[in-house]
Coordinates of C-alpha atoms in Angstrom, one line a residue:
X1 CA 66.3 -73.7 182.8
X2 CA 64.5 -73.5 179.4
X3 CA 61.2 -72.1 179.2
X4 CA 60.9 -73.2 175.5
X5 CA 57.4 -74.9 176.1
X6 CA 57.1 -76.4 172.5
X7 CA 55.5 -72.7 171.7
X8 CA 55.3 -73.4 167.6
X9 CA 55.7 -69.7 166.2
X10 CA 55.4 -69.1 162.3
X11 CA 57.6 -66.5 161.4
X12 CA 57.3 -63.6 158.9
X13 CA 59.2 -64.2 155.5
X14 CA 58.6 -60.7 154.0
X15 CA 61.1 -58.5 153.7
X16 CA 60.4 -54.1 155.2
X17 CA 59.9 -53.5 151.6
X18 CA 56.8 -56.1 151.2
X19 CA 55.8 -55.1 154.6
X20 CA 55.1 -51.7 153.6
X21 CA 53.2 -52.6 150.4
X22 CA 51.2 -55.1 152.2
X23 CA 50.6 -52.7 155.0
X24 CA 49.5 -49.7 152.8
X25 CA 47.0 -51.9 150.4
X26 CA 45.5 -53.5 153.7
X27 CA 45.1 -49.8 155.2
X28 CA 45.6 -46.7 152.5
X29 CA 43.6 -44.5 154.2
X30 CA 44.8 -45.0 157.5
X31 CA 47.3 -42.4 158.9
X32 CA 51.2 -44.0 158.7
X33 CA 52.6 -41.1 160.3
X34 CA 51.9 -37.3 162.4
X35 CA 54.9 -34.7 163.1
X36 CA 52.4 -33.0 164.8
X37 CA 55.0 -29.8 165.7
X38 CA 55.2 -29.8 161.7
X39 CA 51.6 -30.4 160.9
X40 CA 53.1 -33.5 158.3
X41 CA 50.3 -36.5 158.1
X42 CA 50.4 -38.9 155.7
X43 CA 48.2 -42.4 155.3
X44 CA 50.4 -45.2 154.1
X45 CA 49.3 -45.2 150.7
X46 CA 51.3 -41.8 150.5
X47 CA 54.4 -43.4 153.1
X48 CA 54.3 -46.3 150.5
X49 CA 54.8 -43.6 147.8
X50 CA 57.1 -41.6 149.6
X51 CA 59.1 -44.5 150.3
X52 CA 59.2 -46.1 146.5
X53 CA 60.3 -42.4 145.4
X54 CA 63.1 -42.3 147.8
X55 CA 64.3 -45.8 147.3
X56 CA 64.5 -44.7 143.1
X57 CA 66.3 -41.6 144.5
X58 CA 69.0 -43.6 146.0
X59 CA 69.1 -46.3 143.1
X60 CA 69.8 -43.3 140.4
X61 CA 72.1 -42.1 142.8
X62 CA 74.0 -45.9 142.3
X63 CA 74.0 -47.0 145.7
X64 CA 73.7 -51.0 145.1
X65 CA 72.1 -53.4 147.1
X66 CA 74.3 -54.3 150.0
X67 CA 76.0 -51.0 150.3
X68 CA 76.0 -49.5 153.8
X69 CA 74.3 -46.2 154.1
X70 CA 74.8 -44.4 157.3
X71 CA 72.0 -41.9 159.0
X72 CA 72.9 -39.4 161.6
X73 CA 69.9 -37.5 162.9
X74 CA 67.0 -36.9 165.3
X75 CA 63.6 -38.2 164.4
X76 CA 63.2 -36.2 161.1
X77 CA 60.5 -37.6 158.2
X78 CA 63.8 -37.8 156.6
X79 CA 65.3 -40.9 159.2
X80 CA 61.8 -42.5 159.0
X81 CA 61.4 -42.6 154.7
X82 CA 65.1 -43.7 154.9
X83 CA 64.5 -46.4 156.8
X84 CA 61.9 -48.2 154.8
X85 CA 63.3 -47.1 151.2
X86 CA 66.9 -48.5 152.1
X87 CA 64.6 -51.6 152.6
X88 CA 62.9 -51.4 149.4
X89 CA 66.0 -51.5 147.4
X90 CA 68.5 -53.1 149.5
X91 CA 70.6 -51.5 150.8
X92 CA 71.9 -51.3 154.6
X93 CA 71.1 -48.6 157.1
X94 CA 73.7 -47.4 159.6
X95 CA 72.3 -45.8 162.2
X96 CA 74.5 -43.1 164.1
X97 CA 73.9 -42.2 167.8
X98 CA 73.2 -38.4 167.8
X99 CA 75.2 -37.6 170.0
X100 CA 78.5 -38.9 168.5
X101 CA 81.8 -36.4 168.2
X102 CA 84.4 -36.4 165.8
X103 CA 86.6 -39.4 167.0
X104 CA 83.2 -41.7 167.2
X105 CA 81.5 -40.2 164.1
X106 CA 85.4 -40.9 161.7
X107 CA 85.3 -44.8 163.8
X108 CA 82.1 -45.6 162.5
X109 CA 82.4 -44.3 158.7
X110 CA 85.3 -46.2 158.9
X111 CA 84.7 -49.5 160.3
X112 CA 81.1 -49.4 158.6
X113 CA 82.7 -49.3 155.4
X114 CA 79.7 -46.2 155.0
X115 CA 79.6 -45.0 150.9
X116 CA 76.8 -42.3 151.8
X117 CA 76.0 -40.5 155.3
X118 CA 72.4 -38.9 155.7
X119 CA 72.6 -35.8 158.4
X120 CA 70.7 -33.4 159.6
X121 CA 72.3 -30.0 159.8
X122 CA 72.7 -29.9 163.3
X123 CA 71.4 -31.4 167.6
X124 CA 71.2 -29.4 169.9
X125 CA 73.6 -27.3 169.6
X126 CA 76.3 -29.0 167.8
X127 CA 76.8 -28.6 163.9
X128 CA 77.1 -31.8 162.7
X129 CA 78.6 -30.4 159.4
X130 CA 81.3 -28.7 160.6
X131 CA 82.0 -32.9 162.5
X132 CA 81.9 -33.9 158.8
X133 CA 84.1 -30.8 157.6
X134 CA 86.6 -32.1 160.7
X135 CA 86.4 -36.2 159.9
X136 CA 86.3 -35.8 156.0
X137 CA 88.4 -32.2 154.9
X138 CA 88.5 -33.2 151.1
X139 CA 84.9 -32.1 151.2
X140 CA 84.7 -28.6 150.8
X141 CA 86.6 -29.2 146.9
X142 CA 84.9 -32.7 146.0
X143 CA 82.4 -32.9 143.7
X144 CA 79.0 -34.0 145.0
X145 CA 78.8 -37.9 145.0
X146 CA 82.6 -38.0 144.6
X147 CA 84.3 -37.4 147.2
X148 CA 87.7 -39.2 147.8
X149 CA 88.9 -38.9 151.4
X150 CA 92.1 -40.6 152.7
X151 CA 90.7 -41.8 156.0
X152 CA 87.1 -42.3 154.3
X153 CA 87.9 -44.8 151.4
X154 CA 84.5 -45.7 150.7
X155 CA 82.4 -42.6 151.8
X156 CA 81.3 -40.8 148.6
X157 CA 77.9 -38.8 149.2
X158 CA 76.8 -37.0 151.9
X159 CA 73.2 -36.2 151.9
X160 CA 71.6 -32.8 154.1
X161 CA 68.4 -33.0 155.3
X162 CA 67.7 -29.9 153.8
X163 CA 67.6 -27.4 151.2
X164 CA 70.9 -25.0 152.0
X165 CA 73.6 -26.0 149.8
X166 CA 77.6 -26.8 151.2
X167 CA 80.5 -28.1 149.0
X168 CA 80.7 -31.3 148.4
X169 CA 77.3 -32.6 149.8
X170 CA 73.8 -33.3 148.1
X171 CA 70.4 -31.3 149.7
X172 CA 67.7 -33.4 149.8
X173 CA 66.2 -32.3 146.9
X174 CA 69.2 -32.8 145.1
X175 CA 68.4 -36.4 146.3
X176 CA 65.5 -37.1 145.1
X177 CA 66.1 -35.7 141.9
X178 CA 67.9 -38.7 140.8
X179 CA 64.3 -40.6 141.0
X180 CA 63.6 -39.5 137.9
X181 CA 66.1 -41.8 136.1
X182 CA 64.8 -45.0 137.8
X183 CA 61.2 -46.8 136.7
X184 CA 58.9 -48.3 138.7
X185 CA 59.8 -51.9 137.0
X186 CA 63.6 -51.3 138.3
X187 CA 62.4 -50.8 142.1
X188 CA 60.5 -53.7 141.6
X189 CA 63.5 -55.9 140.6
X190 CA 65.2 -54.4 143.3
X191 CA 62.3 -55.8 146.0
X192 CA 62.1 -59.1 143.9
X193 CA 65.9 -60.3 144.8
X194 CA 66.1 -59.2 148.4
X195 CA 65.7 -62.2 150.8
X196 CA 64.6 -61.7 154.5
X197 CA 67.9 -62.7 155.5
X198 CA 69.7 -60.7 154.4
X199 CA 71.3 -57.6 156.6
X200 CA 69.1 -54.7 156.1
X201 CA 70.3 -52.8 159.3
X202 CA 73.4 -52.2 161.5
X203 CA 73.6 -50.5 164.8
X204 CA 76.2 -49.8 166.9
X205 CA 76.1 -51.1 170.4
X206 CA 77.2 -48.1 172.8
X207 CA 80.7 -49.2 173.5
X208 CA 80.3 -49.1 177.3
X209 CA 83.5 -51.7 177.3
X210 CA 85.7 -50.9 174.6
X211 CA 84.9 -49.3 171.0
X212 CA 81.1 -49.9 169.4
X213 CA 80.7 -52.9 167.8
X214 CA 78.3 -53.0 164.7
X215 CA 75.3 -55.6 165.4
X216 CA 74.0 -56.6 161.8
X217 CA 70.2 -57.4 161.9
X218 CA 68.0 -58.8 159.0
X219 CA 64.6 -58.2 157.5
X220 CA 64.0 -61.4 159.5
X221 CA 65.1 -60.3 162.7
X222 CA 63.6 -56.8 162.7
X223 CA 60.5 -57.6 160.8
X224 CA 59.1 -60.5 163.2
X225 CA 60.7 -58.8 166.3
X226 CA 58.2 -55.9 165.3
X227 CA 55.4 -58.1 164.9
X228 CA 55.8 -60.0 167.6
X229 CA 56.1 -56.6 169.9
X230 CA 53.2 -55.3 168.4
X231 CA 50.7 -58.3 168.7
X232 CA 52.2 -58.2 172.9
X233 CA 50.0 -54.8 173.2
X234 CA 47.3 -55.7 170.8
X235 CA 48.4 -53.1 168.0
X236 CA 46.0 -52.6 165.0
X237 CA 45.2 -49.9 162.2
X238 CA 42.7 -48.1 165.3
X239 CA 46.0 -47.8 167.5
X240 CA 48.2 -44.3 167.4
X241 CA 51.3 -44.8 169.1
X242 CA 53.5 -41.9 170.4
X243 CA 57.7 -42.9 169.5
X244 CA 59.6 -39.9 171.7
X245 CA 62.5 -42.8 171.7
X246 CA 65.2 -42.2 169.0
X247 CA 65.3 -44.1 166.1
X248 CA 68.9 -44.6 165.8
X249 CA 68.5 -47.3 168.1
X250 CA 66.3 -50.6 168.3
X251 CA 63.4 -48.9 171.0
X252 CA 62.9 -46.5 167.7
X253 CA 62.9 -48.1 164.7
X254 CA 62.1 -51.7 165.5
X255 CA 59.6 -51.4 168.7
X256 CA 58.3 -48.1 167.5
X257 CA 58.1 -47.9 163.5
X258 CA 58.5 -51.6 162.8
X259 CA 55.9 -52.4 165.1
X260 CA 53.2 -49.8 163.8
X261 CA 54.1 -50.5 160.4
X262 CA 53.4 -54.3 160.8
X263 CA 50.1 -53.7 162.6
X264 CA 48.9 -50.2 159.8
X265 CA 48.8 -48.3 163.3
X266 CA 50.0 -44.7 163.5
X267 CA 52.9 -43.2 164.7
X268 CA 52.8 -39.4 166.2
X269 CA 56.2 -38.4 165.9
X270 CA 58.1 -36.1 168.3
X271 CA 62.0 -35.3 166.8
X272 CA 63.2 -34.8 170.5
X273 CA 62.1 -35.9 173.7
X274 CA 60.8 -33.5 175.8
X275 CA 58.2 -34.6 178.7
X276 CA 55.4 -31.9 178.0
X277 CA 56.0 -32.6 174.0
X278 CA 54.6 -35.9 174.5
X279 CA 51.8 -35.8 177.3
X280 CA 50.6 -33.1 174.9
X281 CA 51.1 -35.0 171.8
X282 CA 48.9 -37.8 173.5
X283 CA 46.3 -35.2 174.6
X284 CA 46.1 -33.7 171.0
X285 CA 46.5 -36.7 168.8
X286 CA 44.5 -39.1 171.2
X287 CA 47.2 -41.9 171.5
X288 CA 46.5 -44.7 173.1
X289 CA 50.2 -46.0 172.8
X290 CA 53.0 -44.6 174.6
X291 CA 56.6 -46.0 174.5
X292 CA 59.5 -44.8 176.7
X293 CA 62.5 -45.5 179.0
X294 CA 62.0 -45.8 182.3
X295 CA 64.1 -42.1 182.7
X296 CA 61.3 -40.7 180.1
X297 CA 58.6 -41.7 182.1
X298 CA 59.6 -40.2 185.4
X299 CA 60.3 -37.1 183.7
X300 CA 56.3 -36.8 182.5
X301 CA 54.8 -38.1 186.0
X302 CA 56.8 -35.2 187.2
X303 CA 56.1 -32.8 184.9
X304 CA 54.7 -29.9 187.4
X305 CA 51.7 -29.6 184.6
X306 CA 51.2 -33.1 184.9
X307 CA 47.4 -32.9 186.1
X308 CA 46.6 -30.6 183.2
X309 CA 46.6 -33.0 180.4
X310 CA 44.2 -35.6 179.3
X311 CA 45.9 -38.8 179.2
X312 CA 42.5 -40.9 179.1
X313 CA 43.1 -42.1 175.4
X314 CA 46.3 -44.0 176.9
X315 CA 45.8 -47.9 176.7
X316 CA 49.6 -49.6 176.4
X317 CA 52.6 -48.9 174.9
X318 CA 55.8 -50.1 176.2
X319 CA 58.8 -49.4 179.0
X320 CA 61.8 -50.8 178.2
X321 CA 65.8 -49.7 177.5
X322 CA 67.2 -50.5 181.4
X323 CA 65.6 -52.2 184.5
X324 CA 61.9 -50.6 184.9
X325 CA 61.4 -49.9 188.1
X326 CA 58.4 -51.8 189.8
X327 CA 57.3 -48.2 191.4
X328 CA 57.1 -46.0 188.3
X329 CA 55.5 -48.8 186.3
X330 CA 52.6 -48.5 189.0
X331 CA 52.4 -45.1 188.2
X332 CA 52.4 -45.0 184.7
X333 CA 49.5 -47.9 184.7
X334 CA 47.4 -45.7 187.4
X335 CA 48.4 -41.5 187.2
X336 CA 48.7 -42.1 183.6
X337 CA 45.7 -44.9 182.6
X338 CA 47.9 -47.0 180.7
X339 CA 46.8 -49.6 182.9
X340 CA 47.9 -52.4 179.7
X341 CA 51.6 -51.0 179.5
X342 CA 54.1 -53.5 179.0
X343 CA 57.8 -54.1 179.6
X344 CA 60.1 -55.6 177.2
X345 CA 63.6 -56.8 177.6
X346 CA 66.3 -57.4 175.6
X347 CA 69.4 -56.0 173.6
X348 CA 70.5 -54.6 170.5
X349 CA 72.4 -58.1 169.3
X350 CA 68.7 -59.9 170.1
X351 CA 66.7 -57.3 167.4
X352 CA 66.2 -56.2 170.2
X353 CA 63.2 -58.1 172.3
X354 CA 63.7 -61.1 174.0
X355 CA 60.5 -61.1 176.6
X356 CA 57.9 -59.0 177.2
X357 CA 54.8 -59.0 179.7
X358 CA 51.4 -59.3 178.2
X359 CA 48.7 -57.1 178.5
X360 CA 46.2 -60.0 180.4
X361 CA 49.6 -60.9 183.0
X362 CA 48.5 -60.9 186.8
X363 CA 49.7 -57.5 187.7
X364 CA 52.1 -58.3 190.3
X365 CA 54.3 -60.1 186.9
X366 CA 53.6 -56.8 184.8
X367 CA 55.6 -54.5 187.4
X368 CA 57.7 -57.2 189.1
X369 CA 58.9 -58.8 185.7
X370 CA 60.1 -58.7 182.2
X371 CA 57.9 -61.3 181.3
X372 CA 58.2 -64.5 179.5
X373 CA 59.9 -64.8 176.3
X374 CA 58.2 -64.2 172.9
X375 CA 56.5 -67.0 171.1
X376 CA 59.2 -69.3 169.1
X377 CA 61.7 -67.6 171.5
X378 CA 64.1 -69.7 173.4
X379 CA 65.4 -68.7 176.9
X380 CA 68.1 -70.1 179.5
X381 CA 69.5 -69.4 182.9
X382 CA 72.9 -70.3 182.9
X383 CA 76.0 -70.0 185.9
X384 CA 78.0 -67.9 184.2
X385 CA 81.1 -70.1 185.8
X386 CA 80.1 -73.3 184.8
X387 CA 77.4 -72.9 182.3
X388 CA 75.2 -75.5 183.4
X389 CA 71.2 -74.6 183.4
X390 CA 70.4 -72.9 186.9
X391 CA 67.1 -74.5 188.6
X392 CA 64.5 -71.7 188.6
X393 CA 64.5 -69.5 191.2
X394 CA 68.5 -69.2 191.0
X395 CA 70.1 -66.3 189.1
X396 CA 72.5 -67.0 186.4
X397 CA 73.3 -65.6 182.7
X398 CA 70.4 -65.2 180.6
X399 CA 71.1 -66.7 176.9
X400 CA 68.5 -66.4 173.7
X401 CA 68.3 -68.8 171.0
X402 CA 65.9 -68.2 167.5
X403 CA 65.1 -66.2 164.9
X404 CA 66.2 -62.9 166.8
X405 CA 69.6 -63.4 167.2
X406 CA 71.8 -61.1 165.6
X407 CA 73.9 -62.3 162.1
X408 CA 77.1 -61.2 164.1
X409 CA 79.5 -58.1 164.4
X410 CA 80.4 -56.8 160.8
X411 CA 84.1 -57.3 160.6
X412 CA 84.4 -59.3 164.1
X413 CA 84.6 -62.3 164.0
X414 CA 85.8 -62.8 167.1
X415 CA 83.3 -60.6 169.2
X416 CA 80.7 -62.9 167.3
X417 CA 82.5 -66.0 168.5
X418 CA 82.3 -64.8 172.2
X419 CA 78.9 -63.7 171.7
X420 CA 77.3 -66.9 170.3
X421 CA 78.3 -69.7 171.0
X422 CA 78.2 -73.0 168.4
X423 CA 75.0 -74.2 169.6
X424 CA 73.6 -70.7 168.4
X425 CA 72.8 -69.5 172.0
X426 CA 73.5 -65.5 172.2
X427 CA 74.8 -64.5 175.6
X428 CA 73.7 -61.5 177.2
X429 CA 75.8 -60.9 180.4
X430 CA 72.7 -60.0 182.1
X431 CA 71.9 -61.6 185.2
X432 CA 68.2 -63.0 185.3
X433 CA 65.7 -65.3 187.7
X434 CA 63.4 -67.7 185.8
X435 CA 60.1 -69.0 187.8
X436 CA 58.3 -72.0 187.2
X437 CA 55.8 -69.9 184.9
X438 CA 59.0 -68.4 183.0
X439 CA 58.3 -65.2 183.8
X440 CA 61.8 -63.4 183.8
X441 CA 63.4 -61.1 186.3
X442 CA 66.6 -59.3 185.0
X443 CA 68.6 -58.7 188.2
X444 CA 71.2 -56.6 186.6
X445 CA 74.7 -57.1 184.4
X446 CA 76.9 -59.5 185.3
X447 CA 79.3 -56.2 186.1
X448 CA 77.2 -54.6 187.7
X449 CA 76.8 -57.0 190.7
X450 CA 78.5 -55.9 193.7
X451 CA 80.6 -58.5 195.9
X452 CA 80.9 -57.3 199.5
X453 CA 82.6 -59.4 201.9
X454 CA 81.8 -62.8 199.8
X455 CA 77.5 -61.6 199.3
X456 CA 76.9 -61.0 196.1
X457 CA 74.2 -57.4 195.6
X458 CA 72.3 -56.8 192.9
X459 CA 71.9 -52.9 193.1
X460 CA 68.2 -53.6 191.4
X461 CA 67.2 -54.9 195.0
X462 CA 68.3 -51.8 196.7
X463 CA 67.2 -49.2 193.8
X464 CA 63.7 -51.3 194.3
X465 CA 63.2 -50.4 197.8
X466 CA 65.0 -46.8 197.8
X467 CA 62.1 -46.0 195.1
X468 CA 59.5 -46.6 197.5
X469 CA 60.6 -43.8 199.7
X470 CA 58.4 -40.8 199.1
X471 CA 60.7 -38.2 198.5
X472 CA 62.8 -40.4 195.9
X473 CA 62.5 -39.8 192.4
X474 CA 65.1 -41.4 191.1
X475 CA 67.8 -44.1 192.5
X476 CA 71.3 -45.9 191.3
X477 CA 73.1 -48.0 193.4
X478 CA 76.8 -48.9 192.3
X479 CA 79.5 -50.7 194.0
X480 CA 83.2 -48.7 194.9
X481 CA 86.4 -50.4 196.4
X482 CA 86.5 -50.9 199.6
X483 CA 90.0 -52.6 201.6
X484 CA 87.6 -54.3 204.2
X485 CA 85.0 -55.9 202.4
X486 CA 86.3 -55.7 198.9
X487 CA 84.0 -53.5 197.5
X488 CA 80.6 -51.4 199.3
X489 CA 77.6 -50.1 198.1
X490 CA 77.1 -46.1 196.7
X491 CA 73.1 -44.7 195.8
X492 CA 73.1 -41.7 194.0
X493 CA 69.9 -40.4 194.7
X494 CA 67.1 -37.9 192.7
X495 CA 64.9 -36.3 195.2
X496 CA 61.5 -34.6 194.3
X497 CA 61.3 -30.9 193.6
X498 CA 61.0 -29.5 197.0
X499 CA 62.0 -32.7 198.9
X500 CA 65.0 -32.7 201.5
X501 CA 66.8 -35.6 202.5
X502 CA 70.2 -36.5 204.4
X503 CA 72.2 -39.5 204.0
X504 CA 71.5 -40.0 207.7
X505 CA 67.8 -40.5 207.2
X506 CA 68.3 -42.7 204.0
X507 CA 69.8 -45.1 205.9
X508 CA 67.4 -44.8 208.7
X509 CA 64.9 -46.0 206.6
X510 CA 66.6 -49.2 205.4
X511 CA 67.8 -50.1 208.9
X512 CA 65.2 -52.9 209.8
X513 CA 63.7 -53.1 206.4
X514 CA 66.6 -54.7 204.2
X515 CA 69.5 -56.5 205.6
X516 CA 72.4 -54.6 207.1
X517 CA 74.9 -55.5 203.8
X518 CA 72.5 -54.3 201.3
X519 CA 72.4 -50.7 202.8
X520 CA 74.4 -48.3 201.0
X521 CA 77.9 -47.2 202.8
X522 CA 77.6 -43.9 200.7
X523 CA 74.8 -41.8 199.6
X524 CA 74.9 -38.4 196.9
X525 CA 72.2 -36.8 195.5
X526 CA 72.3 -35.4 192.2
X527 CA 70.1 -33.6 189.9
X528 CA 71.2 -36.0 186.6
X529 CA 72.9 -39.6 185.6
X530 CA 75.1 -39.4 182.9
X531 CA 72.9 -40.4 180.0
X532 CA 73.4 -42.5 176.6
X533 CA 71.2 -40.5 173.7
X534 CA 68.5 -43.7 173.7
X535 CA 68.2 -42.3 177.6
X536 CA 70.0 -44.9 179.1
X537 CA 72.1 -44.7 182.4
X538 CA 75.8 -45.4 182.0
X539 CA 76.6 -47.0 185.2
X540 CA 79.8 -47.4 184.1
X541 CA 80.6 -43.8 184.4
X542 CA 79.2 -43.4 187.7
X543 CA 80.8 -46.2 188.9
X544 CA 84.1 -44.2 188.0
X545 CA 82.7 -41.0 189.6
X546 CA 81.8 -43.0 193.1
X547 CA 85.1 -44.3 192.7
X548 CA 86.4 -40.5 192.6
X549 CA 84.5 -39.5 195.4
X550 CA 85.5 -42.6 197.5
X551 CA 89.1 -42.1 197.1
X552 CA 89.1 -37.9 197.1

């Protein structure tokens, strides 16, 4: 079914270099940006400075337009002015999950075809320099802005945030030295020849099924996708929205920056999650924004200091990154007064929305859905067997077709092919419900879904109602072999601090309530899922640790 409704949407055609002009003479005076940890504000006359001055840095340094640049860091001021001057002059940010390793770090440089890498010195705990030092050894004797490394053909700066100097690698002052060389009429020219679709951006996806693939997104994709996210919660210059998700990855840069940055609205900065950073950060600062995954909000509802802040600037914002649950969206709307929070859906290779509730939705669709698709958005429910339409009310493949879609995989053709097919339809592998209204219901991956004894599970269903129990604050359900039915269902379970539960009384309290195949065989409680950096779940690897336990 296509909920294409004739919706006429005119797009942006400025490129994140215009944006930022257009924003700061519409709203100089208006804050762009708060570090509030580092007492750093700045009004987006001084971001749109900040950003020029920066984009001249890396023009004298002779990166051309086109060239990919990769950044490896936490939220610095350093992520966020690289961002928008990379999209001044043109050339292509490569964003690098923080918590890649040697192997994944030397992958991407390579397959990215990286000349210069931007990182900070170190993340919790691990020194990201002596990763460099491992991946790239000619560094230590190569001359800054030179370096010639066997496995790194192309890679030939490497840029600290910082001021402490290390063979072979620029500080950041170092950096913007090379400003001085470039006018303002040379920036200009730079901005005149870009066109917004052109890649300006590529992020690798996690690499949950084999290695990451590189999505490359446009000033098209991510400038309208930020727009269109922003206008969904009502953003304008009087709005101060609080980004605790990273910006190495869409939720970041494209929901948070991109969408304050098309609306002149602030953005209170925190460099690393951390639950009472942010309800105090929205206290202090007065947000009335507040974007997170689903993970990041339980963690602040039960923060034992909870009570103690004032929350009642909080208006919207936006949960999104995995399935929200319906139970800790209430919660966030009424413990924390965002009663106009949203949900958003959608992937990386999509820029990254696809739908998203509105503010004015009935309430039962703002916690039960992920909305309806954006304006000048097109959506289908497919069988993922046949790939005829589904009627509504039938699950199937959801598929996207528009503006957002992805350019491809850089250097993939094939991964591209499989991911778009000719009529320009990306498929997600997610398994979604359309209603008559086409509001969306995303019912899980398509490898996620559990087949037991011929029924086909969606774990959301049984995550859903194990939330509801009141000593439950956090649920995954995953399926595990089984020789009888083929496979069975396994809920690792969070309890609340102080709460005691058996597996005994978990299933107790589905008996009667959900139907016999749908209650889990196994149940283990845990004190953590196995995370992605952007705070997602990887299901993958505890389906490989049920499987463990299953066969021990």
């Amino acid at each position: 079914m296509d909920n294409q409704k004739g919706v006429i949407c005119l797009l942006n055609e400025k490129t994140v270099g215009e944006i930022v002009k257009e924003t700061a003479r519409r709203f100089p005076e208006t804050e762009a940006y708060v570090y509030p940890e580092l007492g750093i504000r700045k009004t987006y006359k001084e971001f749109d400075e900040e950003t020029d001055d920066l984009a001249k840095a890396l023009i004298g340094m002779g990166i051309q337009k086109g060239e990919h640049v990769a950044i490896w860091s936490d939220n610095k001021r350093e992520w966020l002015l690289s961002q928008y001057a990379t999209g001044k002059m043109g050339a292509v940010l490569v964003t690098v999950n923080t918590n890649y390793q040697e192997k994944e770090l030397e992958y991407l440089l390579q397959q990215s075809d990286a000349t210069t890498l931007i990182l900070c010195e170190s993340y919790k705990g691990t020194s990201y320099l002596d990763i460099v030092r491992a991946v790239c050894k000619e560094i230590n004797v190569a001359e800054k802005g030179n370096i010639q490394s066997q496995k790194l053909p192309f890679l030939k700066n490497v840029i600290v945030m910082g001021e402490n100097n290390y063979p072979g690698m620029y500080t950041w002052s170092e950096l913007m030295a090379h400003a001085d060389s470039v006018s303002d009429e040379t920036l200009e020219q730079h901005l005149k020849v870009l066109k917004n679709d052109d890649v300006i951006n590529i992020q690798y996806t996690s690499g949950t099924t084999g290695f990451p693939k590189g999505v490359m997104l446009t000033h098209k994709n991510i400038v309208n996708n930020g727009q269109l996210v922003g206008d969904c919660i009502h953003l304008s210059e009087q709005d101060r929205l609080c980004i605790p998700v990273p910006f190495f990855h869409c939720f970041g840069c494209v929901l948070g920056t991109m969408a304050s940055v098309t609306h002149g609205s602030t953005m209170v900065i925190i460099e690393q999650f951390d639950a009472a950073k942010v309800l105090q950060m929205v206290q202090d600062e007065k947000c009335t924004a507040l974007h997170g995954v689903p993970t990041m909000f339980i963690a602040e509802l039960n923060h034992p200091d909870f009570a103690k802040y004032d929350l009642s600037s909080l208006r919207t914002g936006i949960m999104a990154g995995s399935i929200c649950p319906i139970e800790v969206m209430k919660k966030v709307m009424e413990d924390m007064g965002a009663s106009e929070i949203t949900i958003a859906y959608g992937q990386t290779e999509s820029s990254p929305v696809i739908t998203q509730t509105r503010t004015d939705d009935a309430i039962e669709k703002r916690v039960s859905s992920v909305g309806q698709a954006h304006p000048g958005v097109e959506v289908k429910i497919i069988d993922p067997i046949t790939g005829e339409d589904t009627p509504s009310g039938v699950p199937g493949e959801l598929c996207t077709r528009g503006y957002l879609v992805m350019k491809g995989y850089y250097k993939n053709e094939e991964a591209t092919n499989a991911a778009i097919d000719s009529h320009g339809w990306l498929h997600t592998g997610d398994i979604a419900v359309i209603d008559e209204d086409g509001y969306i219901d995303i019912t899980g991956r398509i490898k996620d879904m559990v087949i037991r004894g011929g029924e086909n599970i969606y774990p959301k269903e049984v995550e859903e109602f194990l939330y509801q129990h009141p000593a439950v604050q956090d649920v995954q359900v995953v399926g595990v072999p089984d020789p009888k039915y083929g496979e069975e269902l396994m809920a690792w379970i969070i309890l609340k601090d102080g709460e005691n539960l058996t597996s005994e009384e978990v299933k107790t309290y589905c008996r009667g309530k959900i139907s016999y195949h749908k209650i889990p065989r196994y149940i283990e409680f845990t004190d953590a899922y196995p995370m992605t950096a952007s705070g997602k779940i990887q299901k993958f690897l505890l389906r490989e640790l049920s499987k463990e336990k299953v066969e021990a």
